[in-house]
Amino acid sequence: MKRCGDMLGLQGLRLPPAGFLLLLPFLLLLLLPAAPAPHRASYKPVIVVHGLFDSSYSFRHLLEYINETHPGTAVTVLDLFDGRESLRPLWEQVQGFREAVAPIMAKAPQGVHLICYSQGGLVCRALLSVMDEHNVDSFISLSSPQMGQYGDTDYLKWLFPTSMRSNLYRICYSPWGQEFSICNYWHDPHHDDLYLNASSFLALINGERDHPNATAWRKNFLRVGRLVLIGGPDDGVITPWQSSFFGFYDANETVLEMEEQLVYLRDSFGLKTLLARGAIVRCPMAGISHTAWHSNRTLYETCMEPWLS
């Protein structure tokens, strides 16, 4: 009688031991290509723009915080118009920063975030107005005089030692004065007509004075995904401090909040539209002086980190 192996034509062949057959499925798994590692969504690049008399070195703590909470984020602290060069006319600075941010945006189709401090917040708002194809997701305005500045500060006393805020309009609202960045956003509530006629920067980006680009600038500004406004009552430089939130003095030096400002009521550059779509975040914080906003860890975690997607 033939054995089963002979009947199947396997005579003369040495069969593998039973233990090997049990391991065979696992060995086959080793030969399969490895599954790709799970892909973690990358963070959008962050661009940082400094303020008056600043440089990129001032933001070393902020850079550290971003690297800790969002590892792998590409952060660029733009090193332009440092120190006294920050007194250059703001439109000149806008052009320089535009040339620097355009290539970064072009390489980030998913969008970028802007963190812009003090005077830099006005530079960035102008960038959002003049750049037709910007792709800014979050624009974080860090203690920036968005509705202008009207206060005696150490910066002013150094720059114009013989002038007080009550008579600085005589300098700032002249062609010579408009060659200084700080005069580009000097906003004297007692001389509103002079401000509207002489301001070569703030009155234009606010849409307070007619100009041929107003409609296009408003459309460009509204491309922003989110506007985050940060400031506080202990700032000590931005005057009034509510300017960081688009509030400002009336002729009696009573502060009117953003919703009471004509630029909001007329929606002249898009504030009202942004608020209606829930795209404005206001983050006031007490106890922080002007030069400490970008180094305060609690402020970063509360008001900035949540919006750096």
Coordinates of C-alpha atoms in Angstrom, one line a residue:
M1 CA 0.0 0.0 0.0
K2 CA 1.4 3.4 -1.0
R3 CA 1.9 6.0 1.6
C4 CA 0.1 9.4 1.3
G5 CA 3.3 11.1 0.3
D6 CA 3.9 8.7 -2.5
M7 CA 0.4 9.3 -3.8
L8 CA 0.9 13.1 -4.0
G9 CA 4.2 12.7 -5.8
L10 CA 6.3 13.9 -2.9
Q11 CA 8.4 10.9 -2.5
G12 CA 12.0 11.6 -2.0
L13 CA 11.4 15.2 -0.8
R14 CA 12.3 16.3 2.7
L15 CA 9.4 18.2 4.2
P16 CA 10.1 21.1 6.6
P17 CA 9.6 20.4 10.3
A18 CA 6.2 21.4 11.8
G19 CA 7.8 24.2 13.8
F20 CA 9.0 26.0 10.7
L21 CA 5.5 25.8 9.2
L22 CA 4.1 27.6 12.3
L23 CA 6.6 30.4 11.9
L24 CA 6.1 30.9 8.2
P25 CA 3.3 33.5 8.4
F26 CA 5.4 35.7 10.7
L27 CA 8.4 35.3 8.4
L28 CA 6.3 36.4 5.4
L29 CA 5.3 39.6 7.4
L30 CA 8.9 40.5 7.7
L31 CA 9.3 40.4 3.9
L32 CA 6.4 42.9 3.4
P33 CA 7.3 46.6 3.0
A34 CA 7.1 48.5 6.2
A35 CA 4.0 50.7 6.7
P36 CA 4.8 54.4 6.5
A37 CA 5.2 56.2 9.8
P38 CA 2.1 58.3 10.7
H39 CA 2.5 61.8 9.3
R40 CA 2.1 64.7 11.8
A41 CA 0.6 67.8 10.3
S42 CA 3.2 70.5 10.0
Y43 CA 2.8 74.0 11.4
K44 CA 2.5 77.0 9.2
P45 CA 5.6 79.2 9.0
V46 CA 5.8 82.1 11.3
I47 CA 7.1 85.5 10.3
V48 CA 8.1 88.0 13.0
V49 CA 8.3 91.8 12.4
H50 CA 10.0 94.0 15.1
G51 CA 9.1 97.5 16.3
L52 CA 10.8 100.8 16.8
F53 CA 14.5 100.7 17.7
D54 CA 14.3 96.9 17.8
S55 CA 16.2 94.0 16.2
S56 CA 15.7 90.3 15.7
Y57 CA 17.7 89.7 18.9
S58 CA 14.8 91.1 21.0
F59 CA 12.7 88.0 20.0
R60 CA 15.0 85.3 21.1
H61 CA 12.6 84.3 23.9
L62 CA 9.6 84.2 21.6
L63 CA 11.6 82.0 19.2
E64 CA 12.3 79.7 22.1
Y65 CA 8.7 79.4 23.1
I66 CA 7.5 78.6 19.6
N67 CA 10.2 76.0 19.1
E68 CA 9.2 74.4 22.4
T69 CA 5.4 74.3 21.8
H70 CA 5.4 73.8 18.1
P71 CA 8.6 71.9 17.2
G72 CA 9.7 72.0 13.6
T73 CA 8.0 75.4 12.9
A74 CA 9.9 77.5 10.4
V75 CA 10.2 80.9 12.2
T76 CA 11.8 83.9 10.4
V77 CA 12.5 87.0 12.5
L78 CA 13.1 89.6 9.8
D79 CA 16.3 91.5 10.3
L80 CA 15.4 94.7 8.5
F81 CA 15.3 98.4 9.5
D82 CA 16.9 97.6 12.9
G83 CA 17.7 100.3 15.5
R84 CA 17.6 103.8 14.2
E85 CA 16.8 102.6 10.7
S86 CA 13.3 101.9 12.1
L87 CA 12.7 105.6 11.9
R88 CA 12.7 105.4 8.1
P89 CA 9.3 106.3 6.6
L90 CA 6.9 103.5 7.0
W91 CA 6.1 103.1 3.3
E92 CA 9.8 102.6 2.7
Q93 CA 9.8 99.9 5.4
V94 CA 6.6 98.3 3.9
Q95 CA 8.4 97.9 0.6
G96 CA 11.4 96.3 2.2
F97 CA 9.4 93.9 4.3
R98 CA 7.2 93.0 1.3
E99 CA 10.3 91.9 -0.6
A100 CA 11.3 89.8 2.4
V101 CA 8.0 88.1 3.1
A102 CA 6.9 87.4 -0.5
P103 CA 9.3 84.5 -1.1
I104 CA 8.4 82.9 2.3
M105 CA 4.7 83.1 1.4
A106 CA 5.4 81.6 -2.0
K107 CA 7.0 78.6 -0.5
A108 CA 4.1 78.1 2.0
P109 CA 0.9 77.3 0.0
Q110 CA -0.9 76.4 3.2
G111 CA -0.4 79.9 4.5
V112 CA 1.7 81.7 7.1
H113 CA 1.3 83.5 10.4
L114 CA 2.5 87.0 11.1
I115 CA 3.5 88.2 14.6
C116 CA 4.1 91.9 14.5
Y117 CA 5.2 94.0 17.5
S118 CA 4.5 97.7 18.2
Q119 CA 5.3 99.8 15.1
G120 CA 5.8 96.5 13.2
G121 CA 2.0 95.9 13.6
L122 CA 1.3 98.9 11.4
V123 CA 3.9 97.7 8.9
C124 CA 2.2 94.3 8.8
R125 CA -1.3 95.8 8.4
A126 CA 0.0 97.8 5.4
L127 CA 1.5 94.6 4.0
L128 CA -1.9 92.9 4.2
S129 CA -3.4 95.9 2.4
V130 CA -1.0 96.2 -0.5
M131 CA -0.3 92.5 -1.2
D132 CA -2.9 91.1 -3.6
E133 CA -2.1 87.5 -3.1
H134 CA -0.9 87.3 0.6
N135 CA -1.8 84.1 2.4
V136 CA -1.7 85.2 6.0
D137 CA -3.8 82.9 8.3
S138 CA -3.3 84.6 11.7
F139 CA -2.1 88.2 11.9
I140 CA -1.1 88.7 15.6
S141 CA -0.8 92.4 16.4
L142 CA 1.3 92.6 19.5
S143 CA 0.9 95.9 21.4
S144 CA 0.7 97.9 18.2
P145 CA -0.7 101.5 18.0
Q146 CA -3.3 100.5 15.3
M147 CA -5.3 103.6 15.7
G148 CA -2.3 105.8 16.2
Q149 CA -0.2 107.3 19.0
Y150 CA -0.7 110.4 21.1
G151 CA 1.5 110.4 24.2
D152 CA 4.7 111.7 25.7
T153 CA 7.1 108.7 25.7
D154 CA 10.9 108.3 26.1
Y155 CA 11.1 107.6 22.4
L156 CA 9.5 111.0 21.6
K157 CA 11.6 112.9 24.1
W158 CA 14.7 111.4 22.5
L159 CA 13.6 112.2 19.0
F160 CA 12.0 115.6 19.6
P161 CA 13.4 116.9 22.9
T162 CA 11.9 120.3 22.7
S163 CA 8.4 119.2 21.8
M164 CA 5.5 117.9 23.9
R165 CA 2.6 115.9 22.6
S166 CA 0.4 119.0 22.5
N167 CA 2.5 120.7 19.9
L168 CA 4.2 117.8 18.1
Y169 CA 1.6 118.1 15.4
R170 CA 3.5 121.1 14.1
I171 CA 6.4 118.8 13.2
C172 CA 4.6 115.6 12.4
Y173 CA 2.0 117.1 10.1
S174 CA 4.6 118.7 7.9
P175 CA 6.4 117.1 4.9
W176 CA 9.6 117.0 6.9
G177 CA 7.9 115.3 9.8
Q178 CA 6.4 112.6 7.7
E179 CA 9.9 111.5 6.9
F180 CA 10.0 109.9 10.4
S181 CA 8.1 106.7 11.0
I182 CA 6.6 107.8 14.3
C183 CA 5.0 110.8 12.6
N184 CA 3.4 108.5 10.1
Y185 CA 1.0 107.3 12.9
W186 CA 1.0 110.3 15.1
H187 CA -2.7 111.0 15.7
D188 CA -3.5 114.2 17.4
P189 CA -7.2 114.2 18.4
H190 CA -7.3 118.0 18.7
H191 CA -6.1 118.5 15.1
D192 CA -8.1 115.9 13.2
D193 CA -8.3 117.9 10.0
L194 CA -4.5 118.3 9.9
Y195 CA -4.1 114.6 10.6
L196 CA -6.4 113.6 7.8
N197 CA -4.7 115.9 5.3
A198 CA -1.1 115.4 6.3
S199 CA -0.9 111.8 7.4
S200 CA 0.8 109.9 4.5
F201 CA 0.4 106.5 6.1
L202 CA -2.2 105.9 8.9
A203 CA -5.0 107.9 7.4
L204 CA -4.5 105.9 4.1
I205 CA -4.4 102.4 5.5
N206 CA -7.4 103.3 7.8
G207 CA -9.3 104.4 4.7
E208 CA -9.9 107.7 6.4
R209 CA -8.9 109.6 3.3
D210 CA -10.0 108.8 -0.2
H211 CA -7.4 107.3 -2.5
P212 CA -7.6 105.2 -5.7
N213 CA -6.4 102.0 -4.0
A214 CA -8.9 102.0 -1.2
T215 CA -11.2 99.3 -2.6
A216 CA -8.3 97.0 -3.5
W217 CA -6.6 97.5 -0.2
R218 CA -9.8 96.6 1.7
K219 CA -10.3 93.5 -0.4
N220 CA -6.7 92.4 0.2
F221 CA -6.9 93.0 4.0
L222 CA -10.0 90.8 4.2
R223 CA -8.0 87.9 2.9
V224 CA -6.6 87.5 6.4
G225 CA -7.9 84.5 8.3
R226 CA -7.8 85.9 11.7
L227 CA -6.8 89.2 13.4
V228 CA -5.5 88.8 17.0
L229 CA -5.2 92.0 19.0
I230 CA -3.0 92.1 22.1
G231 CA -2.3 94.9 24.5
G232 CA -2.9 96.1 28.0
P233 CA -3.3 99.0 30.5
D234 CA 0.2 98.7 31.9
D235 CA 2.0 99.0 28.6
G236 CA 3.4 102.4 29.3
V237 CA 4.2 103.4 25.7
I238 CA 1.1 102.9 23.5
T239 CA -1.1 105.9 24.2
P240 CA -3.9 105.4 24.7
W241 CA -3.3 101.7 25.3
Q242 CA -6.7 100.9 23.7
S243 CA -5.1 101.9 20.4
S244 CA -3.8 98.3 20.3
F245 CA -7.5 97.3 20.0
F246 CA -8.5 100.0 17.5
G247 CA -9.8 102.3 20.3
F248 CA -8.7 105.9 20.4
Y249 CA -9.3 109.4 21.9
D250 CA -12.1 111.7 20.8
A251 CA -11.5 115.5 20.9
N252 CA -12.1 115.4 24.7
E253 CA -9.5 112.7 25.1
T254 CA -12.2 110.2 26.1
V255 CA -11.4 106.8 24.7
L256 CA -13.9 105.4 22.2
E257 CA -13.7 101.7 21.7
M258 CA -13.3 100.1 18.3
E259 CA -17.0 99.7 17.7
E260 CA -17.4 103.5 18.2
Q261 CA -14.7 104.5 15.7
L262 CA -15.8 105.9 12.3
V263 CA -13.4 103.5 10.6
Y264 CA -15.3 100.6 12.1
L265 CA -18.8 102.1 11.6
R266 CA -18.0 102.8 7.9
D267 CA -16.1 99.5 7.6
S268 CA -13.6 101.6 5.7
F269 CA -10.9 98.9 5.6
G270 CA -12.8 95.8 6.8
L271 CA -12.8 95.8 10.6
K272 CA -16.6 95.5 10.8
T273 CA -16.6 92.7 8.3
L274 CA -13.9 90.8 10.1
L275 CA -15.8 91.1 13.4
A276 CA -19.0 89.9 11.8
R277 CA -17.4 86.7 10.6
G278 CA -15.8 86.1 14.0
A279 CA -12.3 86.7 12.8
I280 CA -11.2 89.2 15.4
V281 CA -9.7 88.0 18.7
R282 CA -9.0 90.5 21.5
C283 CA -6.6 89.5 24.2
P284 CA -6.0 92.2 26.8
M285 CA -3.6 91.5 29.6
A286 CA -2.6 93.6 32.6
G287 CA 0.8 93.8 34.2
I288 CA 3.0 93.7 31.1
S289 CA 5.2 96.7 30.1
H290 CA 5.8 97.5 26.5
T291 CA 9.2 95.9 26.2
A292 CA 8.1 92.7 27.8
W293 CA 5.3 91.5 25.5
H294 CA 7.4 89.3 23.4
S295 CA 9.2 87.6 26.3
N296 CA 6.3 86.9 28.6
R297 CA 5.6 83.1 28.6
T298 CA 2.1 83.4 30.0
L299 CA 1.1 86.0 27.4
Y300 CA 2.5 83.7 24.7
E301 CA 0.6 80.6 25.9
T302 CA -2.6 82.6 26.3
C303 CA -2.8 84.9 23.4
M304 CA -0.4 83.7 20.7
E305 CA 0.2 79.9 20.8
P306 CA -3.5 78.9 20.3
W307 CA -3.5 80.7 16.9
L308 CA -0.2 79.3 15.5
S309 CA -1.8 76.3 13.7

